[in-house]
Amino acid sequence: MPARQEEDGPWHAEAVCRRDEAGLFFAPSKEPTAARLSREEAAKRVCARCPVMVACREHALLQPEPYGVWGGLTAAERRVVLARRRRRAAELRQTPGAGTIAAAG
Ligand code: SF4
């Protein structure tokens, strides 16, 4: 999670990446694939010990944030999650009574 998002909610103040590791979270231009994969894994390790990972991830999904590692997910991984959510929402809309069950449960 980059320091550029100063206007975010209270979760932002507890972000582990705020201190000194923001350079891990975004790709420099023309980054070779092996370097990108290594950097992203390092960023994910930081996210794994971050107390606000869930809030950060949801923020990045809702924006949506198009670049960088947020909440332990790369941009490509977030696109997969969003596609899955859209598919699931469409399935629920086509399932009679699904909204009733969800509301009751
Ligand atoms: S989950 Fe990762 S990107 Fe998000 S605030 Fe924490 S360390 Fe930063």
mmCIF file of N, CA and C and ligand atoms in Angstrom:
data_model
loop_
_atom_site.group_PDB
_atom_site.id
_atom_site.type_symbol
_atom_site.label_atom_id
_atom_site.label_comp_id
_atom_site.label_asym_id
_atom_site.label_seq_id
_atom_site.Cartn_x
_atom_site.Cartn_y
_atom_site.Cartn_z
ATOM 1 N N MET A 1 0.854 -1.174 0.000
ATOM 2 C CA MET A 1 0.000 0.000 0.000
ATOM 3 C C MET A 1 0.889 1.222 0.000
ATOM 4 N N PRO A 2 0.702 2.056 -0.958
ATOM 5 C CA PRO A 2 1.594 3.176 -1.144
ATOM 6 C C PRO A 2 1.306 4.342 -0.223
ATOM 7 N N ALA A 3 2.300 5.104 0.062
ATOM 8 C CA ALA A 3 2.152 6.285 0.907
ATOM 9 C C ALA A 3 1.329 7.366 0.222
ATOM 10 N N ARG A 4 1.084 7.217 -1.087
ATOM 11 C CA ARG A 4 0.344 8.247 -1.812
ATOM 12 C C ARG A 4 -1.123 8.304 -1.406
ATOM 13 N N GLN A 5 -1.632 7.296 -0.701
ATOM 14 C CA GLN A 5 -3.049 7.245 -0.367
ATOM 15 C C GLN A 5 -3.314 7.814 1.019
ATOM 16 N N GLU A 6 -2.815 8.977 1.304
ATOM 17 C CA GLU A 6 -2.947 9.576 2.630
ATOM 18 C C GLU A 6 -4.387 9.818 3.034
ATOM 19 N N GLU A 7 -5.293 9.950 2.070
ATOM 20 C CA GLU A 7 -6.678 10.274 2.386
ATOM 21 C C GLU A 7 -7.515 9.057 2.764
ATOM 22 N N ASP A 8 -6.928 7.878 2.783
ATOM 23 C CA ASP A 8 -7.691 6.670 3.080
ATOM 24 C C ASP A 8 -8.177 6.636 4.517
ATOM 25 N N GLY A 9 -8.928 5.597 4.823
ATOM 26 C CA GLY A 9 -9.540 5.470 6.133
ATOM 27 C C GLY A 9 -8.542 5.208 7.232
ATOM 28 N N PRO A 10 -9.041 4.969 8.446
ATOM 29 C CA PRO A 10 -8.178 4.808 9.608
ATOM 30 C C PRO A 10 -7.212 3.626 9.505
ATOM 31 N N TRP A 11 -7.549 2.626 8.716
ATOM 32 C CA TRP A 11 -6.659 1.483 8.554
ATOM 33 C C TRP A 11 -5.301 1.910 8.037
ATOM 34 N N HIS A 12 -5.275 2.982 7.298
ATOM 35 C CA HIS A 12 -4.051 3.410 6.651
ATOM 36 C C HIS A 12 -2.937 3.724 7.652
ATOM 37 N N ALA A 13 -3.313 4.252 8.804
ATOM 38 C CA ALA A 13 -2.312 4.638 9.798
ATOM 39 C C ALA A 13 -1.542 3.433 10.343
ATOM 40 N N GLU A 14 -2.138 2.258 10.263
ATOM 41 C CA GLU A 14 -1.488 1.052 10.792
ATOM 42 C C GLU A 14 -0.780 0.235 9.723
ATOM 43 N N ALA A 15 -0.733 0.755 8.523
ATOM 44 C CA ALA A 15 -0.130 0.012 7.423
ATOM 45 C C ALA A 15 1.358 -0.230 7.678
ATOM 46 N N VAL A 16 1.757 -1.470 7.605
ATOM 47 C CA VAL A 16 3.170 -1.820 7.813
ATOM 48 C C VAL A 16 4.043 -1.194 6.721
ATOM 49 N N CYS A 17 3.542 -1.146 5.509
ATOM 50 C CA CYS A 17 4.340 -0.643 4.393
ATOM 51 C C CYS A 17 4.536 0.864 4.463
ATOM 52 N N ARG A 18 3.872 1.510 5.348
ATOM 53 C CA ARG A 18 3.989 2.955 5.500
ATOM 54 C C ARG A 18 5.387 3.370 5.951
ATOM 55 N N ARG A 19 6.021 2.498 6.687
ATOM 56 C CA ARG A 19 7.277 2.874 7.315
ATOM 57 C C ARG A 19 8.454 2.931 6.340
ATOM 58 N N ASP A 20 8.763 1.836 5.719
ATOM 59 C CA ASP A 20 9.994 1.880 4.918
ATOM 60 C C ASP A 20 10.002 0.938 3.718
ATOM 61 N N GLU A 21 8.878 0.318 3.427
ATOM 62 C CA GLU A 21 8.966 -0.707 2.393
ATOM 63 C C GLU A 21 8.125 -0.398 1.167
ATOM 64 N N ALA A 22 7.685 0.822 1.021
ATOM 65 C CA ALA A 22 6.785 1.156 -0.088
ATOM 66 C C ALA A 22 7.410 0.865 -1.448
ATOM 67 N N GLY A 23 8.724 0.890 -1.530
ATOM 68 C CA GLY A 23 9.380 0.619 -2.803
ATOM 69 C C GLY A 23 9.134 -0.772 -3.327
ATOM 70 N N LEU A 24 8.723 -1.674 -2.467
ATOM 71 C CA LEU A 24 8.444 -3.040 -2.897
ATOM 72 C C LEU A 24 7.128 -3.155 -3.643
ATOM 73 N N PHE A 25 6.243 -2.226 -3.466
ATOM 74 C CA PHE A 25 4.854 -2.456 -3.826
ATOM 75 C C PHE A 25 4.482 -2.056 -5.246
ATOM 76 N N PHE A 26 5.349 -1.293 -5.885
ATOM 77 C CA PHE A 26 5.064 -0.877 -7.259
ATOM 78 C C PHE A 26 6.266 -1.156 -8.143
ATOM 79 N N ALA A 27 5.959 -1.536 -9.369
ATOM 80 C CA ALA A 27 7.018 -1.891 -10.303
ATOM 81 C C ALA A 27 7.703 -0.650 -10.843
ATOM 82 N N PRO A 28 9.025 -0.678 -10.862
ATOM 83 C CA PRO A 28 9.730 0.363 -11.617
ATOM 84 C C PRO A 28 9.494 0.107 -13.105
ATOM 85 N N SER A 29 9.741 1.095 -13.925
ATOM 86 C CA SER A 29 9.510 0.890 -15.359
ATOM 87 C C SER A 29 10.479 -0.165 -15.900
ATOM 88 N N LYS A 30 9.995 -0.929 -16.842
ATOM 89 C CA LYS A 30 10.780 -1.959 -17.537
ATOM 90 C C LYS A 30 11.398 -2.978 -16.569
ATOM 91 N N GLU A 31 10.651 -3.379 -15.573
ATOM 92 C CA GLU A 31 11.145 -4.369 -14.610
ATOM 93 C C GLU A 31 11.102 -5.761 -15.241
ATOM 94 N N PRO A 32 12.213 -6.481 -15.229
ATOM 95 C CA PRO A 32 12.202 -7.843 -15.768
ATOM 96 C C PRO A 32 11.252 -8.740 -14.960
ATOM 97 N N THR A 33 10.726 -9.741 -15.611
ATOM 98 C CA THR A 33 9.719 -10.608 -14.981
ATOM 99 C C THR A 33 10.234 -11.249 -13.702
ATOM 100 N N ALA A 34 11.436 -11.774 -13.727
ATOM 101 C CA ALA A 34 11.971 -12.450 -12.531
ATOM 102 C C ALA A 34 12.085 -11.467 -11.368
ATOM 103 N N ALA A 35 12.503 -10.252 -11.673
ATOM 104 C CA ALA A 35 12.625 -9.237 -10.621
ATOM 105 C C ALA A 35 11.250 -8.858 -10.095
ATOM 106 N N ARG A 36 10.274 -8.765 -10.995
ATOM 107 C CA ARG A 36 8.908 -8.422 -10.565
ATOM 108 C C ARG A 36 8.354 -9.497 -9.643
ATOM 109 N N LEU A 37 8.526 -10.750 -10.038
ATOM 110 C CA LEU A 37 7.994 -11.838 -9.213
ATOM 111 C C LEU A 37 8.645 -11.835 -7.833
ATOM 112 N N SER A 38 9.938 -11.613 -7.802
ATOM 113 C CA SER A 38 10.662 -11.584 -6.536
ATOM 114 C C SER A 38 10.195 -10.413 -5.671
ATOM 115 N N ARG A 39 10.051 -9.243 -6.293
ATOM 116 C CA ARG A 39 9.591 -8.055 -5.560
ATOM 117 C C ARG A 39 8.177 -8.264 -5.032
ATOM 118 N N GLU A 40 7.307 -8.828 -5.866
ATOM 119 C CA GLU A 40 5.919 -9.038 -5.438
ATOM 120 C C GLU A 40 5.843 -10.026 -4.270
ATOM 121 N N GLU A 41 6.668 -11.058 -4.326
ATOM 122 C CA GLU A 41 6.665 -12.020 -3.205
ATOM 123 C C GLU A 41 7.148 -11.343 -1.921
ATOM 124 N N ALA A 42 8.149 -10.495 -2.048
ATOM 125 C CA ALA A 42 8.634 -9.762 -0.870
ATOM 126 C C ALA A 42 7.542 -8.840 -0.330
ATOM 127 N N ALA A 43 6.830 -8.171 -1.221
ATOM 128 C CA ALA A 43 5.730 -7.287 -0.794
ATOM 129 C C ALA A 43 4.645 -8.103 -0.094
ATOM 130 N N LYS A 44 4.345 -9.264 -0.640
ATOM 131 C CA LYS A 44 3.310 -10.113 -0.034
ATOM 132 C C LYS A 44 3.719 -10.576 1.359
ATOM 133 N N ARG A 45 4.999 -10.796 1.555
ATOM 134 C CA ARG A 45 5.465 -11.181 2.902
ATOM 135 C C ARG A 45 5.245 -10.036 3.887
ATOM 136 N N VAL A 46 5.422 -8.826 3.425
ATOM 137 C CA VAL A 46 5.135 -7.664 4.282
ATOM 138 C C VAL A 46 3.628 -7.625 4.582
ATOM 139 N N CYS A 47 2.830 -7.788 3.562
ATOM 140 C CA CYS A 47 1.367 -7.771 3.750
ATOM 141 C C CYS A 47 0.918 -8.844 4.738
ATOM 142 N N ALA A 48 1.568 -9.986 4.697
ATOM 143 C CA ALA A 48 1.150 -11.105 5.547
ATOM 144 C C ALA A 48 1.269 -10.778 7.033
ATOM 145 N N ARG A 49 2.125 -9.827 7.370
ATOM 146 C CA ARG A 49 2.262 -9.454 8.786
ATOM 147 C C ARG A 49 1.645 -8.083 9.072
ATOM 148 N N CYS A 50 0.818 -7.633 8.176
ATOM 149 C CA CYS A 50 0.193 -6.316 8.324
ATOM 150 C C CYS A 50 -1.174 -6.455 9.008
ATOM 151 N N PRO A 51 -1.433 -5.677 10.051
ATOM 152 C CA PRO A 51 -2.702 -5.816 10.776
ATOM 153 C C PRO A 51 -3.920 -5.297 10.010
ATOM 154 N N VAL A 52 -3.693 -4.593 8.918
ATOM 155 C CA VAL A 52 -4.831 -4.024 8.181
ATOM 156 C C VAL A 52 -4.961 -4.626 6.787
ATOM 157 N N MET A 53 -4.478 -5.846 6.634
ATOM 158 C CA MET A 53 -4.465 -6.457 5.306
ATOM 159 C C MET A 53 -5.867 -6.561 4.700
ATOM 160 N N VAL A 54 -6.841 -6.944 5.479
ATOM 161 C CA VAL A 54 -8.185 -7.135 4.925
ATOM 162 C C VAL A 54 -8.767 -5.799 4.465
ATOM 163 N N ALA A 55 -8.628 -4.772 5.279
ATOM 164 C CA ALA A 55 -9.146 -3.456 4.901
ATOM 165 C C ALA A 55 -8.427 -2.920 3.670
ATOM 166 N N CYS A 56 -7.134 -3.110 3.625
ATOM 167 C CA CYS A 56 -6.346 -2.660 2.479
ATOM 168 C C CYS A 56 -6.787 -3.376 1.211
ATOM 169 N N ARG A 57 -6.967 -4.670 1.319
ATOM 170 C CA ARG A 57 -7.374 -5.468 0.147
ATOM 171 C C ARG A 57 -8.737 -5.008 -0.364
ATOM 172 N N GLU A 58 -9.660 -4.816 0.548
ATOM 173 C CA GLU A 58 -10.999 -4.386 0.130
ATOM 174 C C GLU A 58 -10.953 -3.001 -0.501
ATOM 175 N N HIS A 59 -10.161 -2.129 0.070
ATOM 176 C CA HIS A 59 -9.981 -0.807 -0.526
ATOM 177 C C HIS A 59 -9.505 -0.944 -1.976
ATOM 178 N N ALA A 60 -8.476 -1.748 -2.167
ATOM 179 C CA ALA A 60 -7.902 -1.901 -3.505
ATOM 180 C C ALA A 60 -8.891 -2.537 -4.477
ATOM 181 N N LEU A 61 -9.732 -3.426 -3.971
ATOM 182 C CA LEU A 61 -10.725 -4.054 -4.833
ATOM 183 C C LEU A 61 -11.854 -3.085 -5.171
ATOM 184 N N LEU A 62 -12.247 -2.281 -4.215
ATOM 185 C CA LEU A 62 -13.374 -1.379 -4.430
ATOM 186 C C LEU A 62 -13.010 -0.184 -5.302
ATOM 187 N N GLN A 63 -11.763 0.276 -5.252
ATOM 188 C CA GLN A 63 -11.415 1.490 -6.013
ATOM 189 C C GLN A 63 -11.741 1.356 -7.503
ATOM 190 N N PRO A 64 -11.289 0.420 -8.225
ATOM 191 C CA PRO A 64 -10.209 -0.509 -7.929
ATOM 192 C C PRO A 64 -8.842 0.130 -8.194
ATOM 193 N N GLU A 65 -7.849 -0.312 -7.419
ATOM 194 C CA GLU A 65 -6.478 0.147 -7.633
ATOM 195 C C GLU A 65 -5.869 -0.656 -8.777
ATOM 196 N N PRO A 66 -5.431 -0.009 -9.839
ATOM 197 C CA PRO A 66 -4.967 -0.754 -11.010
ATOM 198 C C PRO A 66 -3.529 -1.254 -10.936
ATOM 199 N N TYR A 67 -2.745 -0.734 -10.016
ATOM 200 C CA TYR A 67 -1.323 -1.084 -9.982
ATOM 201 C C TYR A 67 -0.885 -1.453 -8.573
ATOM 202 N N GLY A 68 0.177 -2.240 -8.516
ATOM 203 C CA GLY A 68 0.840 -2.495 -7.254
ATOM 204 C C GLY A 68 0.250 -3.639 -6.456
ATOM 205 N N VAL A 69 0.970 -3.979 -5.397
ATOM 206 C CA VAL A 69 0.512 -5.003 -4.451
ATOM 207 C C VAL A 69 -0.239 -4.295 -3.344
ATOM 208 N N TRP A 70 -1.463 -4.721 -3.120
ATOM 209 C CA TRP A 70 -2.303 -4.178 -2.056
ATOM 210 C C TRP A 70 -2.939 -5.357 -1.330
ATOM 211 N N GLY A 71 -2.890 -5.340 -0.046
ATOM 212 C CA GLY A 71 -3.561 -6.391 0.719
ATOM 213 C C GLY A 71 -3.097 -7.787 0.356
ATOM 214 N N GLY A 72 -1.847 -7.912 -0.035
ATOM 215 C CA GLY A 72 -1.296 -9.222 -0.355
ATOM 216 C C GLY A 72 -1.654 -9.733 -1.740
ATOM 217 N N LEU A 73 -2.271 -8.888 -2.559
ATOM 218 C CA LEU A 73 -2.629 -9.316 -3.916
ATOM 219 C C LEU A 73 -1.994 -8.398 -4.947
ATOM 220 N N THR A 74 -1.515 -8.996 -6.018
ATOM 221 C CA THR A 74 -1.035 -8.206 -7.140
ATOM 222 C C THR A 74 -2.235 -7.670 -7.925
ATOM 223 N N ALA A 75 -1.972 -6.768 -8.855
ATOM 224 C CA ALA A 75 -3.054 -6.225 -9.677
ATOM 225 C C ALA A 75 -3.745 -7.347 -10.462
ATOM 226 N N ALA A 76 -2.970 -8.273 -10.981
ATOM 227 C CA ALA A 76 -3.558 -9.380 -11.745
ATOM 228 C C ALA A 76 -4.430 -10.256 -10.843
ATOM 229 N N GLU A 77 -3.957 -10.500 -9.638
ATOM 230 C CA GLU A 77 -4.745 -11.321 -8.702
ATOM 231 C C GLU A 77 -6.040 -10.600 -8.304
ATOM 232 N N ARG A 78 -5.960 -9.285 -8.175
ATOM 233 C CA ARG A 78 -7.193 -8.537 -7.849
ATOM 234 C C ARG A 78 -8.185 -8.603 -9.003
ATOM 235 N N ARG A 79 -7.692 -8.574 -10.211
ATOM 236 C CA ARG A 79 -8.613 -8.686 -11.358
ATOM 237 C C ARG A 79 -9.325 -10.036 -11.327
ATOM 238 N N VAL A 80 -8.624 -11.074 -10.948
ATOM 239 C CA VAL A 80 -9.246 -12.402 -10.848
ATOM 240 C C VAL A 80 -10.324 -12.402 -9.756
ATOM 241 N N VAL A 81 -10.010 -11.819 -8.608
ATOM 242 C CA VAL A 81 -10.987 -11.764 -7.511
ATOM 243 C C VAL A 81 -12.222 -10.980 -7.939
ATOM 244 N N LEU A 82 -12.014 -9.843 -8.611
ATOM 245 C CA LEU A 82 -13.146 -9.030 -9.046
ATOM 246 C C LEU A 82 -13.995 -9.765 -10.077
ATOM 247 N N ALA A 83 -13.348 -10.461 -10.991
ATOM 248 C CA ALA A 83 -14.097 -11.230 -11.992
ATOM 249 C C ALA A 83 -14.916 -12.315 -11.316
ATOM 250 N N ARG A 84 -14.337 -12.963 -10.316
ATOM 251 C CA ARG A 84 -15.037 -14.015 -9.574
ATOM 252 C C ARG A 84 -16.238 -13.417 -8.835
ATOM 253 N N ARG A 85 -16.041 -12.263 -8.237
ATOM 254 C CA ARG A 85 -17.147 -11.613 -7.520
ATOM 255 C C ARG A 85 -18.274 -11.229 -8.478
ATOM 256 N N ARG A 86 -17.899 -10.700 -9.638
ATOM 257 C CA ARG A 86 -18.937 -10.322 -10.614
ATOM 258 C C ARG A 86 -19.703 -11.550 -11.089
ATOM 259 N N ARG A 87 -18.984 -12.626 -11.326
ATOM 260 C CA ARG A 87 -19.615 -13.868 -11.773
ATOM 261 C C ARG A 87 -20.569 -14.393 -10.701
ATOM 262 N N ARG A 88 -20.102 -14.344 -9.460
ATOM 263 C CA ARG A 88 -20.920 -14.828 -8.344
ATOM 264 C C ARG A 88 -22.167 -13.950 -8.170
ATOM 265 N N ALA A 89 -22.007 -12.646 -8.307
ATOM 266 C CA ALA A 89 -23.158 -11.743 -8.180
ATOM 267 C C ALA A 89 -24.166 -12.007 -9.287
ATOM 268 N N ALA A 90 -23.662 -12.267 -10.499
ATOM 269 C CA ALA A 90 -24.563 -12.557 -11.616
ATOM 270 C C ALA A 90 -25.305 -13.863 -11.373
ATOM 271 N N GLU A 91 -24.603 -14.845 -10.837
ATOM 272 C CA GLU A 91 -25.256 -16.126 -10.539
ATOM 273 C C GLU A 91 -26.344 -15.943 -9.484
ATOM 274 N N LEU A 92 -26.065 -15.136 -8.480
ATOM 275 C CA LEU A 92 -27.063 -14.914 -7.430
ATOM 276 C C LEU A 92 -28.296 -14.203 -7.972
ATOM 277 N N ARG A 93 -28.064 -13.258 -8.901
ATOM 278 C CA ARG A 93 -29.213 -12.551 -9.496
ATOM 279 C C ARG A 93 -30.098 -13.504 -10.290
ATOM 280 N N GLN A 94 -29.503 -14.562 -10.838
ATOM 281 C CA GLN A 94 -30.266 -15.506 -11.658
ATOM 282 C C GLN A 94 -30.842 -16.650 -10.847
ATOM 283 N N THR A 95 -30.557 -16.700 -9.543
ATOM 284 C CA THR A 95 -31.043 -17.775 -8.698
ATOM 285 C C THR A 95 -32.255 -17.301 -7.911
ATOM 286 N N PRO A 96 -33.447 -17.806 -8.240
ATOM 287 C CA PRO A 96 -34.640 -17.372 -7.512
ATOM 288 C C PRO A 96 -34.503 -17.631 -6.002
ATOM 289 N N GLY A 97 -34.806 -16.633 -5.208
ATOM 290 C CA GLY A 97 -34.771 -16.800 -3.762
ATOM 291 C C GLY A 97 -33.409 -16.635 -3.140
ATOM 292 N N ALA A 98 -32.355 -16.472 -3.957
ATOM 293 C CA ALA A 98 -31.002 -16.364 -3.396
ATOM 294 C C ALA A 98 -30.861 -15.142 -2.509
ATOM 295 N N GLY A 99 -31.471 -14.035 -2.897
ATOM 296 C CA GLY A 99 -31.397 -12.823 -2.092
ATOM 297 C C GLY A 99 -32.081 -13.004 -0.761
ATOM 298 N N THR A 100 -33.169 -13.766 -0.748
ATOM 299 C CA THR A 100 -33.899 -14.026 0.489
ATOM 300 C C THR A 100 -33.056 -14.839 1.448
ATOM 301 N N ILE A 101 -32.397 -15.853 0.915
ATOM 302 C CA ILE A 101 -31.541 -16.696 1.751
ATOM 303 C C ILE A 101 -30.387 -15.868 2.307
ATOM 304 N N ALA A 102 -29.763 -15.080 1.419
ATOM 305 C CA ALA A 102 -28.634 -14.263 1.870
ATOM 306 C C ALA A 102 -29.066 -13.276 2.938
ATOM 307 N N ALA A 103 -30.250 -12.668 2.760
ATOM 308 C CA ALA A 103 -30.725 -11.693 3.736
ATOM 309 C C ALA A 103 -31.060 -12.347 5.067
ATOM 310 N N ALA A 104 -31.582 -13.567 4.997
ATOM 311 C CA ALA A 104 -31.954 -14.268 6.223
ATOM 312 C C ALA A 104 -30.725 -14.793 6.952
ATOM 313 N N GLY A 105 -29.691 -15.146 6.189
ATOM 314 C CA GLY A 105 -28.545 -15.788 6.806
ATOM 315 C C GLY A 105 -27.553 -14.803 7.283
HETATM 316 S S1 SF4 B 1 -1.689 -5.101 3.456
HETATM 317 FE FE1 SF4 B 1 0.253 -4.713 2.430
HETATM 318 S S2 SF4 B 1 -0.128 -3.058 0.994
HETATM 319 FE FE2 SF4 B 1 -1.817 -3.089 2.477
HETATM 320 S S3 SF4 B 1 -1.274 -1.671 4.074
HETATM 321 FE FE3 SF4 B 1 -0.569 -3.659 4.727
HETATM 322 S S4 SF4 B 1 1.538 -3.849 4.025
HETATM 323 FE FE4 SF4 B 1 0.604 -2.132 2.924
#
